[in-house]
């Protein structure tokens, strides 16, 4: 009773939905910034266009990628790495817009990771049929820092497994504006994205764009 009264008086804040230990979904957290986020992405891709990278195994990824911020994630025949320079242009990646940094820090704080200072933002573009196979993100130096992901455009089915590739996976639908903070025991979990279904999004058309903020170096 007393707890209910205090709950009712407390300002509501964003809806927090724990997905797993260390993984917190903030439904619609990026919605207020959608127009500014999309405008900033358009500016970034003028200087660093989306490209489908080649994995060390020689396969071309179905997801197209670019980056902003001090470091960008790249893959080619020689391996995976974070690089200050875009190999396509030979120039540094476009700067991380202050709005990106602020949104990532606000989301991380909501999930209990205050002081998140991302130095890399990987921008993924999915068109219908594009997918991301199960993988771990372990190219970052400090795996004590979380990863913050922002979903925009068409909905996706996100696959979330365990610490072993063969562990059972949970499926979560991520829609436009959803933000997820992946830290603690979730940080090294296997994860992926099921092939994107056809659709048309009011702001982004036949695309899903996902931002992932990382502490790379
Ligand atoms: C869970 N991207 O870029 S975002 C990736 O939707 C990546 O584009 C997916 O996986 C996408 O590496 C998923 C959600 C995500 C990102 C990183 C994680 C979940 C994570 C790292 C550890 C655990
Ligand atoms: Fe990943």
Coordinates of N, CA and C and ligand atoms in Angstrom, one line a residue:
X1 N 0.8 -1.2 0.0 CA 0.0 0.0 0.0 C 0.9 1.2 0.0
X2 N 1.8 1.3 1.0 CA 2.6 2.5 1.1 C 3.5 2.6 -0.1
X3 N 4.1 1.4 -0.5 CA 4.9 1.4 -1.7 C 4.2 1.8 -2.9
X4 N 2.9 1.4 -3.1 CA 2.1 1.9 -4.2 C 1.9 3.4 -4.2
X5 N 1.7 3.9 -3.1 CA 1.6 5.4 -3.0 C 2.8 6.1 -3.4
X6 N 4.0 5.6 -3.0 CA 5.2 6.2 -3.4 C 5.5 6.0 -4.9
X7 N 5.1 4.8 -5.4 CA 5.3 4.5 -6.8 C 4.5 5.5 -7.6
X8 N 3.3 5.8 -7.1 CA 2.4 6.7 -7.9 C 2.9 8.1 -7.8
X9 N 3.6 8.5 -6.8 CA 4.1 9.9 -6.7 C 5.4 10.1 -7.5
X10 N 6.2 9.0 -7.6 CA 7.5 9.1 -8.3 C 7.2 9.4 -9.8
X11 N 8.0 10.3 -10.3 CA 7.9 10.6 -11.8 C 8.1 9.3 -12.5
X12 N 7.3 9.0 -13.6 CA 7.3 7.7 -14.2 C 8.6 7.3 -14.9
X13 N 9.3 8.3 -15.6 CA 10.5 7.9 -16.3 C 10.2 7.0 -17.4
X14 N 11.3 6.6 -18.2 CA 11.0 5.7 -19.3 C 10.7 4.3 -18.8
X15 N 10.0 3.5 -19.7 CA 9.6 2.2 -19.4 C 10.9 1.3 -19.5
X16 N 11.3 0.7 -18.4 CA 12.4 -0.2 -18.4 C 12.0 -1.6 -18.4
X17 N 12.5 -2.4 -19.3 CA 12.1 -3.8 -19.5 C 13.4 -4.6 -19.5
X18 N 13.7 -5.3 -18.4 CA 14.9 -6.1 -18.4 C 14.7 -7.3 -19.3
X19 N 15.7 -7.6 -20.2 CA 15.7 -8.7 -21.1 C 16.4 -9.9 -20.5
X20 N 17.4 -9.6 -19.8 CA 18.3 -10.6 -19.2 C 19.2 -9.9 -18.2
X21 N 19.9 -10.6 -17.3 CA 20.8 -9.9 -16.4 C 21.8 -9.0 -17.2
X22 N 21.8 -7.7 -16.9 CA 22.7 -6.8 -17.6 C 22.1 -6.2 -18.9
X23 N 21.0 -6.6 -19.4 CA 20.4 -6.1 -20.6 C 19.1 -5.5 -20.3
X24 N 19.0 -4.2 -20.6 CA 17.8 -3.4 -20.3 C 17.2 -2.7 -21.6
X25 N 16.0 -3.0 -21.9 CA 15.3 -2.4 -23.0 C 14.6 -1.2 -22.5
X26 N 14.8 -0.1 -23.2 CA 14.1 1.2 -23.0 C 13.2 1.5 -24.2
X27 N 12.0 1.1 -24.1 CA 11.0 1.2 -25.2 C 10.8 2.6 -25.6
X28 N 11.0 2.9 -26.9 CA 10.7 4.3 -27.4 C 11.6 5.4 -26.9
X29 N 12.7 5.0 -26.3 CA 13.6 6.0 -25.6 C 14.1 7.0 -26.6
X30 N 14.3 6.6 -27.9 CA 14.9 7.6 -28.9 C 13.9 8.3 -29.7
X31 N 12.6 8.0 -29.4 CA 11.5 8.6 -30.3 C 11.5 10.1 -30.3
X32 N 11.7 10.8 -29.1 CA 11.7 12.2 -29.1 C 12.8 12.8 -30.0
X33 N 13.9 12.1 -30.3 CA 15.0 12.6 -31.1 C 15.0 12.0 -32.5
X34 N 13.9 11.4 -32.9 CA 14.0 10.6 -34.2 C 14.4 11.5 -35.4
X35 N 13.8 12.7 -35.5 CA 14.1 13.5 -36.7 C 15.5 14.0 -36.7
X36 N 16.0 14.4 -35.5 CA 17.4 14.9 -35.4 C 18.4 13.7 -35.7
X37 N 18.1 12.6 -35.2 CA 18.9 11.4 -35.4 C 19.0 11.1 -36.9
X38 N 17.9 11.1 -37.5 CA 17.9 10.7 -39.0 C 18.6 11.8 -39.8
X39 N 18.4 13.0 -39.4 CA 19.1 14.1 -40.2 C 20.6 14.0 -40.0
X40 N 21.0 13.6 -38.8 CA 22.5 13.5 -38.5 C 23.1 12.3 -39.3
X41 N 22.3 11.2 -39.3 CA 22.8 10.0 -40.1 C 22.9 10.4 -41.6
X42 N 22.0 11.2 -42.1 CA 22.1 11.6 -43.5 C 23.4 12.4 -43.8
X43 N 23.7 13.3 -42.8 CA 24.9 14.0 -43.0 C 26.2 13.1 -42.9
X44 N 26.2 12.2 -42.0 CA 27.3 11.3 -41.8 C 27.5 10.5 -43.1
X45 N 26.4 10.0 -43.7 CA 26.6 9.1 -44.8 C 27.0 9.8 -46.1
X46 N 26.9 11.1 -46.1 CA 27.4 11.9 -47.2 C 28.9 11.8 -47.3
X47 N 29.5 11.8 -46.1 CA 31.0 11.7 -46.0 C 31.6 10.3 -45.9
X48 N 30.8 9.5 -45.3 CA 31.2 8.1 -45.1 C 30.0 7.2 -45.4
X49 N 29.8 6.9 -46.7 CA 28.7 6.2 -47.2 C 28.6 4.7 -46.6
X50 N 27.4 4.2 -46.5 CA 27.2 2.8 -46.2 C 27.9 1.9 -47.2
X51 N 28.6 0.9 -46.7 CA 29.2 -0.1 -47.6 C 29.1 -1.5 -47.0
X52 N 29.0 -2.5 -47.8 CA 28.9 -3.9 -47.4 C 30.3 -4.4 -47.3
X53 N 30.8 -4.6 -46.1 CA 32.2 -5.0 -45.9 C 32.4 -6.5 -46.1
X54 N 33.6 -6.9 -46.3 CA 34.0 -8.3 -46.5 C 34.6 -8.9 -45.2
X55 N 34.1 -10.0 -44.8 CA 34.6 -10.6 -43.6 C 36.0 -11.3 -43.8
X56 N 36.7 -11.6 -42.8 CA 38.0 -12.3 -43.0 C 37.8 -13.6 -43.7
X57 N 36.6 -14.2 -43.6 CA 36.3 -15.5 -44.4 C 36.0 -15.3 -45.8
X58 N 36.0 -14.0 -46.3 CA 35.8 -13.7 -47.7 C 34.3 -13.5 -48.1
X59 N 33.4 -13.5 -47.1 CA 32.0 -13.3 -47.4 C 31.6 -11.8 -47.3
X60 N 30.7 -11.3 -48.2 CA 30.3 -10.0 -48.1 C 29.1 -9.9 -47.2
X61 N 29.1 -9.0 -46.2 CA 28.0 -8.9 -45.3 C 26.7 -8.4 -45.9
X62 N 25.6 -8.9 -45.5 CA 24.3 -8.4 -46.1 C 23.9 -7.0 -45.5
X63 N 24.4 -6.8 -44.3 CA 24.2 -5.5 -43.6 C 25.3 -4.5 -44.1
X64 N 24.8 -3.3 -44.5 CA 25.8 -2.2 -44.9 C 26.1 -1.4 -43.7
X65 N 27.4 -0.9 -43.6 CA 27.8 -0.3 -42.4 C 28.6 1.0 -42.7
X66 N 28.6 1.9 -41.7 CA 29.5 3.0 -41.6 C 29.7 3.3 -40.1
X67 N 30.5 4.4 -39.8 CA 30.8 4.7 -38.5 C 30.8 6.2 -38.3
X68 N 30.7 6.7 -37.0 CA 31.1 8.0 -36.7 C 31.8 8.0 -35.3
X69 N 32.5 9.0 -35.0 CA 33.2 9.1 -33.8 C 34.7 8.8 -34.0
X70 N 35.5 8.9 -32.9 CA 37.0 8.7 -33.0 C 37.4 7.4 -33.6
X71 N 36.6 6.3 -33.4 CA 37.0 5.0 -34.0 C 35.8 4.4 -34.7
X72 N 36.1 3.6 -35.7 CA 35.1 2.9 -36.4 C 35.4 1.5 -36.5
X73 N 34.4 0.6 -36.5 CA 34.6 -0.8 -36.6 C 34.7 -1.2 -38.1
X74 N 35.7 -1.9 -38.5 CA 35.9 -2.3 -39.9 C 36.3 -3.8 -39.9
X75 N 35.9 -4.4 -41.0 CA 36.3 -5.8 -41.3 C 36.8 -5.8 -42.8
X76 N 37.8 -6.6 -43.0 CA 38.2 -6.9 -44.4 C 38.9 -8.3 -44.3
X77 N 39.6 -8.7 -45.4 CA 40.2 -10.0 -45.5 C 41.2 -10.2 -44.4
X78 N 41.8 -9.1 -43.8 CA 42.8 -9.2 -42.8 C 42.3 -9.4 -41.4
X79 N 41.0 -9.1 -41.2 CA 40.4 -9.3 -39.8 C 39.5 -8.1 -39.5
X80 N 39.1 -8.1 -38.2 CA 38.3 -7.1 -37.6 C 39.1 -6.1 -36.8
X81 N 38.8 -4.9 -36.8 CA 39.5 -3.9 -36.0 C 38.7 -2.6 -35.8
X82 N 39.1 -1.8 -34.8 CA 38.7 -0.4 -34.7 C 39.8 0.4 -35.3
X83 N 39.4 1.4 -36.2 CA 40.3 2.2 -36.9 C 39.8 3.6 -36.9
X84 N 40.8 4.6 -36.7 CA 40.4 6.0 -36.7 C 40.1 6.5 -38.1
X85 N 40.5 5.7 -39.1 CA 40.4 6.2 -40.5 C 39.4 5.3 -41.3
X86 N 38.6 5.9 -42.1 CA 37.7 5.1 -43.0 C 38.6 4.6 -44.1
X87 N 38.7 3.3 -44.3 CA 39.5 2.8 -45.4 C 39.1 3.2 -46.8
X88 N 37.8 3.5 -46.9 CA 37.3 3.9 -48.3 C 37.7 5.3 -48.7
X89 N 37.9 6.2 -47.7 CA 38.2 7.6 -48.0 C 39.6 8.0 -47.6
X90 N 40.2 7.2 -46.7 CA 41.5 7.6 -46.1 C 41.4 8.7 -45.1
X91 N 40.2 9.2 -44.8 CA 40.0 10.3 -43.9 C 39.4 9.7 -42.5
X92 N 39.5 10.6 -41.5 CA 38.9 10.2 -40.2 C 37.4 10.0 -40.4
X93 N 36.8 9.2 -39.6 CA 35.3 9.1 -39.6 C 34.7 10.4 -39.2
X94 N 33.5 10.7 -39.7 CA 32.8 11.9 -39.3 C 32.7 11.9 -37.7
X95 N 32.6 13.1 -37.2 CA 32.5 13.3 -35.7 C 31.2 12.7 -35.2
X96 N 31.2 12.3 -33.9 CA 30.0 11.8 -33.3 C 29.2 13.0 -32.9
X97 N 27.9 13.2 -33.4 CA 27.1 14.3 -33.1 C 26.9 14.3 -31.5
X98 N 26.9 15.5 -30.9 CA 26.7 15.6 -29.5 C 25.4 14.9 -29.1
X99 N 24.3 15.0 -29.9 CA 23.1 14.3 -29.6 C 23.3 12.8 -29.4
X100 N 24.1 12.2 -30.3 CA 24.3 10.8 -30.2 C 25.0 10.4 -28.8
X101 N 26.0 11.2 -28.5 CA 26.7 10.9 -27.3 C 25.8 11.1 -26.1
X102 N 25.0 12.1 -26.1 CA 24.1 12.4 -25.0 C 23.0 11.3 -24.8
X103 N 22.5 10.9 -26.0 CA 21.5 9.9 -25.9 C 22.0 8.6 -25.4
X104 N 23.2 8.2 -25.8 CA 23.9 7.0 -25.3 C 24.2 7.1 -23.8
X105 N 24.7 8.2 -23.4 CA 25.0 8.4 -22.0 C 23.7 8.3 -21.1
X106 N 22.7 9.0 -21.6 CA 21.4 9.0 -20.8 C 20.8 7.6 -20.7
X107 N 20.9 6.8 -21.8 CA 20.3 5.5 -21.8 C 21.2 4.6 -20.9
X108 N 22.5 4.7 -21.0 CA 23.4 3.9 -20.1 C 23.1 4.2 -18.6
X109 N 22.9 5.5 -18.3 CA 22.7 5.9 -17.0 C 21.4 5.3 -16.5
X110 N 20.3 5.3 -17.3 CA 19.0 4.7 -16.9 C 19.2 3.2 -16.6
X111 N 20.2 2.6 -17.2 CA 20.4 1.1 -17.0 C 21.4 0.8 -15.9
X112 N 21.9 1.9 -15.3 CA 22.9 1.7 -14.2 C 24.3 1.8 -14.6
X113 N 24.6 2.3 -15.8 CA 26.0 2.5 -16.2 C 26.3 4.0 -16.4
X114 N 26.3 4.7 -15.3 CA 26.6 6.2 -15.4 C 28.0 6.4 -15.9
X115 N 28.2 7.5 -16.7 CA 29.6 7.8 -17.1 C 30.0 7.1 -18.3
X116 N 29.1 6.5 -19.1 CA 29.4 5.9 -20.4 C 29.9 7.0 -21.4
X117 N 31.1 6.8 -21.9 CA 31.7 7.8 -22.8 C 32.1 7.0 -24.1
X118 N 31.1 6.8 -25.0 CA 31.4 6.0 -26.2 C 32.5 6.8 -27.1
X119 N 33.4 6.0 -27.7 CA 34.3 6.6 -28.6 C 34.1 6.0 -30.0
X120 N 33.1 5.2 -30.2 CA 32.8 4.6 -31.5 C 31.3 4.5 -31.6
X121 N 30.8 4.7 -32.8 CA 29.4 4.5 -33.1 C 29.3 3.8 -34.5
X122 N 29.0 2.5 -34.4 CA 28.8 1.7 -35.7 C 27.3 1.9 -36.1
X123 N 27.2 2.2 -37.4 CA 25.8 2.4 -37.9 C 25.6 1.3 -39.0
X124 N 24.6 0.5 -38.7 CA 24.2 -0.6 -39.5 C 22.9 -0.3 -40.3
X125 N 22.9 -0.7 -41.6 CA 21.7 -0.5 -42.4 C 21.3 -1.9 -42.9
X126 N 20.0 -2.2 -42.6 CA 19.4 -3.5 -43.0 C 18.3 -3.1 -44.1
X127 N 18.4 -3.8 -45.2 CA 17.3 -3.8 -46.1 C 16.6 -5.2 -46.0
X128 N 15.4 -5.3 -46.5 CA 14.7 -6.6 -46.4 C 15.6 -7.7 -46.8
X129 N 15.7 -8.8 -46.0 CA 16.5 -9.9 -46.3 C 17.9 -9.9 -45.6
X130 N 18.3 -8.7 -45.2 CA 19.6 -8.6 -44.5 C 19.5 -9.1 -43.1
X131 N 20.6 -9.7 -42.7 CA 20.6 -10.4 -41.3 C 22.0 -10.2 -40.7
X132 N 22.1 -10.5 -39.5 CA 23.4 -10.6 -38.8 C 23.4 -11.9 -38.1
X133 N 24.4 -12.8 -38.4 CA 24.5 -14.1 -37.8 C 24.9 -13.9 -36.3
X134 N 24.7 -15.0 -35.5 CA 25.1 -15.0 -34.1 C 26.6 -14.7 -34.0
X135 N 26.9 -13.8 -33.1 CA 28.3 -13.4 -32.9 C 28.4 -12.8 -31.5
X136 N 29.6 -12.6 -31.0 CA 29.9 -11.8 -29.8 C 30.6 -10.6 -30.2
X137 N 30.5 -9.5 -29.5 CA 31.2 -8.3 -29.7 C 32.4 -8.3 -28.7
X138 N 33.6 -8.6 -29.2 CA 34.7 -8.7 -28.3 C 35.9 -8.0 -28.8
X139 N 35.7 -7.0 -29.7 CA 36.9 -6.3 -30.3 C 37.2 -5.0 -29.5
X140 N 36.4 -4.8 -28.4 CA 36.5 -3.6 -27.6 C 37.5 -3.9 -26.5
X141 N 38.3 -2.9 -26.2 CA 39.3 -3.1 -25.1 C 38.7 -3.3 -23.7
X142 N 37.7 -2.5 -23.4 CA 37.1 -2.5 -22.1 C 35.7 -3.1 -22.1
X143 N 35.7 -4.4 -21.9 CA 34.3 -5.0 -21.9 C 33.5 -4.8 -20.7
X144 N 34.1 -4.0 -19.7 CA 33.3 -3.5 -18.6 C 32.4 -2.4 -19.0
X145 N 32.6 -1.7 -20.1 CA 31.7 -0.7 -20.6 C 30.6 -1.4 -21.3
X146 N 29.3 -0.9 -21.2 CA 28.2 -1.5 -21.9 C 28.3 -1.1 -23.4
X147 N 27.4 -1.7 -24.2 CA 27.1 -1.3 -25.6 C 25.6 -0.8 -25.5
X148 N 25.4 0.4 -26.2 CA 24.0 0.9 -26.2 C 23.6 0.8 -27.7
X149 N 22.4 0.2 -27.9 CA 21.9 0.1 -29.3 C 20.6 0.9 -29.5
X150 N 20.5 1.5 -30.6 CA 19.3 2.4 -31.0 C 18.8 1.8 -32.3
X151 N 17.5 1.4 -32.3 CA 16.9 0.9 -33.4 C 16.0 2.0 -34.1
X152 N 16.1 2.1 -35.4 CA 15.3 3.1 -36.2 C 14.8 2.4 -37.4
X153 N 13.6 2.8 -37.8 CA 13.0 2.3 -39.1 C 12.2 1.0 -38.9
X154 N 12.4 0.1 -39.8 CA 11.6 -1.2 -39.8 C 11.9 -2.0 -38.6
X155 N 10.9 -2.7 -38.1 CA 11.1 -3.6 -36.9 C 12.0 -4.8 -37.3
X156 N 12.7 -5.3 -36.3 CA 13.6 -6.5 -36.5 C 13.3 -7.5 -35.3
X157 N 13.6 -8.7 -35.6 CA 13.7 -9.8 -34.6 C 15.1 -9.9 -34.2
X158 N 15.4 -9.6 -32.9 CA 16.7 -9.7 -32.4 C 16.9 -11.0 -31.6
X159 N 18.0 -11.7 -31.9 CA 18.3 -13.0 -31.2 C 19.3 -12.8 -30.1
X160 N 19.0 -13.3 -29.0 CA 19.8 -13.1 -27.8 C 20.1 -14.4 -27.1
X161 N 21.3 -14.8 -27.2 CA 21.7 -16.1 -26.7 C 22.5 -16.0 -25.4
X162 N 23.3 -17.0 -25.2 CA 24.1 -17.1 -23.9 C 25.6 -16.9 -24.3
X163 N 26.5 -17.4 -23.4 CA 27.9 -17.2 -23.5 C 28.5 -18.2 -24.5
X164 N 27.7 -19.2 -24.8 CA 28.2 -20.2 -25.8 C 27.3 -20.1 -27.1
X165 N 27.9 -20.3 -28.2 CA 27.1 -20.1 -29.5 C 25.9 -21.0 -29.5
X166 N 26.1 -22.2 -28.9 CA 25.0 -23.2 -28.9 C 23.9 -23.0 -27.9
X167 N 24.1 -22.0 -27.0 CA 23.0 -21.8 -26.0 C 21.7 -21.3 -26.7
X168 N 20.6 -21.7 -26.1 CA 19.3 -21.3 -26.6 C 19.2 -19.8 -26.7
X169 N 18.5 -19.4 -27.8 CA 18.3 -17.9 -28.0 C 16.9 -17.5 -27.7
X170 N 16.8 -16.3 -27.1 CA 15.5 -15.6 -26.9 C 15.3 -14.7 -28.1
X171 N 14.1 -14.5 -28.5 CA 13.8 -13.6 -29.6 C 13.1 -12.3 -29.0
X172 N 13.5 -11.2 -29.5 CA 12.8 -9.9 -29.1 C 12.6 -9.1 -30.3
X173 N 11.4 -8.5 -30.4 CA 11.1 -7.6 -31.5 C 11.6 -6.2 -31.1
X174 N 12.4 -5.6 -31.9 CA 12.9 -4.3 -31.6 C 12.3 -3.4 -32.7
X175 N 11.7 -2.3 -32.2 CA 11.0 -1.4 -33.2 C 11.6 0.0 -33.1
X176 N 11.2 0.8 -34.0 CA 11.7 2.2 -34.2 C 11.7 2.9 -32.8
X177 N 12.8 3.4 -32.4 CA 12.9 4.2 -31.2 C 13.4 3.4 -30.0
X178 N 13.4 2.1 -30.1 CA 13.8 1.3 -29.0 C 15.3 1.4 -28.7
X179 N 15.7 1.5 -27.5 CA 17.1 1.6 -27.1 C 17.4 0.4 -26.1
X180 N 18.5 -0.3 -26.3 CA 18.9 -1.4 -25.4 C 20.3 -1.1 -24.9
X181 N 20.4 -1.3 -23.6 CA 21.8 -1.2 -23.0 C 22.2 -2.6 -22.6
X182 N 23.4 -3.0 -23.1 CA 23.9 -4.4 -22.9 C 25.2 -4.3 -22.1
X183 N 25.1 -4.6 -20.8 CA 26.3 -4.6 -20.0 C 26.4 -5.8 -19.1
X184 N 27.3 -5.7 -18.2 CA 27.4 -6.8 -17.2 C 27.5 -8.2 -17.8
X185 N 26.7 -9.1 -17.3 CA 26.8 -10.5 -17.8 C 26.3 -10.6 -19.3
X186 N 25.5 -9.6 -19.8 CA 25.0 -9.7 -21.1 C 26.0 -9.2 -22.2
X187 N 27.1 -8.6 -21.7 CA 28.0 -7.9 -22.6 C 28.7 -8.9 -23.6
X188 N 28.9 -10.1 -23.2 CA 29.6 -11.0 -24.0 C 28.7 -12.1 -24.6
X189 N 27.4 -11.9 -24.5 CA 26.4 -12.9 -24.9 C 26.4 -12.9 -26.5
X190 N 26.2 -14.1 -27.0 CA 26.0 -14.2 -28.5 C 24.7 -13.6 -28.9
X191 N 24.7 -12.9 -30.0 CA 23.4 -12.2 -30.4 C 23.5 -12.0 -31.9
X192 N 22.3 -11.8 -32.5 CA 22.2 -11.6 -34.0 C 20.8 -11.0 -34.3
X193 N 20.6 -10.9 -35.6 CA 19.4 -10.3 -36.1 C 18.8 -11.2 -37.2
X194 N 17.6 -11.6 -37.1 CA 16.9 -12.5 -38.1 C 16.7 -11.6 -39.4
X195 N 16.6 -12.3 -40.6 CA 16.5 -11.6 -41.8 C 15.3 -10.6 -41.7
X196 N 15.6 -9.4 -42.2 CA 14.6 -8.3 -42.1 C 13.5 -8.6 -43.0
X197 N 12.2 -8.5 -42.4 CA 11.0 -8.6 -43.2 C 10.8 -7.4 -44.1
X198 N 10.1 -7.6 -45.2 CA 9.6 -6.5 -46.1 C 8.8 -5.6 -45.2
X199 N 8.8 -4.3 -45.6 CA 7.9 -3.3 -44.9 C 8.3 -2.0 -45.4
X200 N 7.5 -1.0 -44.9 CA 7.7 0.4 -45.3 C 7.6 1.2 -44.0
X201 N 8.6 1.9 -43.7 CA 8.5 2.7 -42.5 C 8.3 4.2 -42.9
X202 N 7.5 4.9 -42.1 CA 7.1 6.2 -42.4 C 8.3 7.2 -42.6
X203 N 9.3 7.0 -41.8 CA 10.5 7.9 -41.9 C 11.6 7.4 -42.7
X204 N 11.8 6.1 -42.7 CA 13.0 5.5 -43.3 C 12.8 4.5 -44.5
X205 N 11.5 4.4 -44.8 CA 11.2 3.5 -46.0 C 11.5 2.1 -45.8
X206 N 12.1 1.4 -46.8 CA 12.4 0.0 -46.7 C 13.7 -0.3 -46.0
X207 N 13.9 0.3 -44.8 CA 15.2 0.1 -44.1 C 15.1 0.1 -42.6
X208 N 16.0 -0.6 -42.0 CA 16.2 -0.5 -40.6 C 17.6 0.1 -40.4
X209 N 17.8 1.0 -39.5 CA 19.1 1.5 -39.2 C 19.3 1.3 -37.7
X210 N 20.5 0.7 -37.4 CA 20.8 0.5 -36.0 C 22.1 1.2 -35.6
X211 N 22.1 1.9 -34.5 CA 23.3 2.6 -34.0 C 23.8 1.7 -32.9
X212 N 25.1 1.4 -32.8 CA 25.6 0.8 -31.6 C 26.8 1.7 -31.1
X213 N 26.6 2.1 -29.8 CA 27.6 2.9 -29.2 C 28.5 2.1 -28.4
X214 N 29.8 2.3 -28.5 CA 30.8 1.4 -27.9 C 32.0 2.2 -27.3
X215 N 32.6 1.6 -26.3 CA 33.9 2.1 -25.8 C 34.9 1.2 -26.4
X216 N 35.5 1.6 -27.5 CA 36.4 0.7 -28.2 C 37.8 0.7 -27.7
X217 N 38.4 1.9 -27.4 CA 39.8 1.9 -27.0 C 39.9 2.6 -25.7
Ligands
LIG1 C1 24.3 -7.8 -27.0 N1 24.1 -5.2 -34.2 O1 26.6 -4.2 -34.6 S1 22.2 -4.3 -31.8 C2 26.5 -5.3 -33.9 O2 20.7 -4.7 -34.7 C3 25.1 -5.9 -33.7 O3 22.4 -4.2 -35.9 C4 22.8 -5.7 -34.1 O4 25.1 -6.9 -33.1 C5 21.9 -4.8 -34.9 O5 27.4 -5.8 -33.4 C6 22.3 -5.8 -32.7 C7 22.1 -5.0 -30.2 C8 23.3 -5.4 -29.6 C9 24.6 -4.9 -29.9 C10 25.7 -5.3 -29.2 C11 25.6 -6.3 -28.3 C12 23.3 -6.4 -28.7 C13 24.4 -6.9 -28.0 C14 26.7 -6.8 -27.6 C15 26.6 -7.7 -26.6 C16 25.4 -8.3 -26.3
LIG2 FE1 27.0 -7.3 -32.1

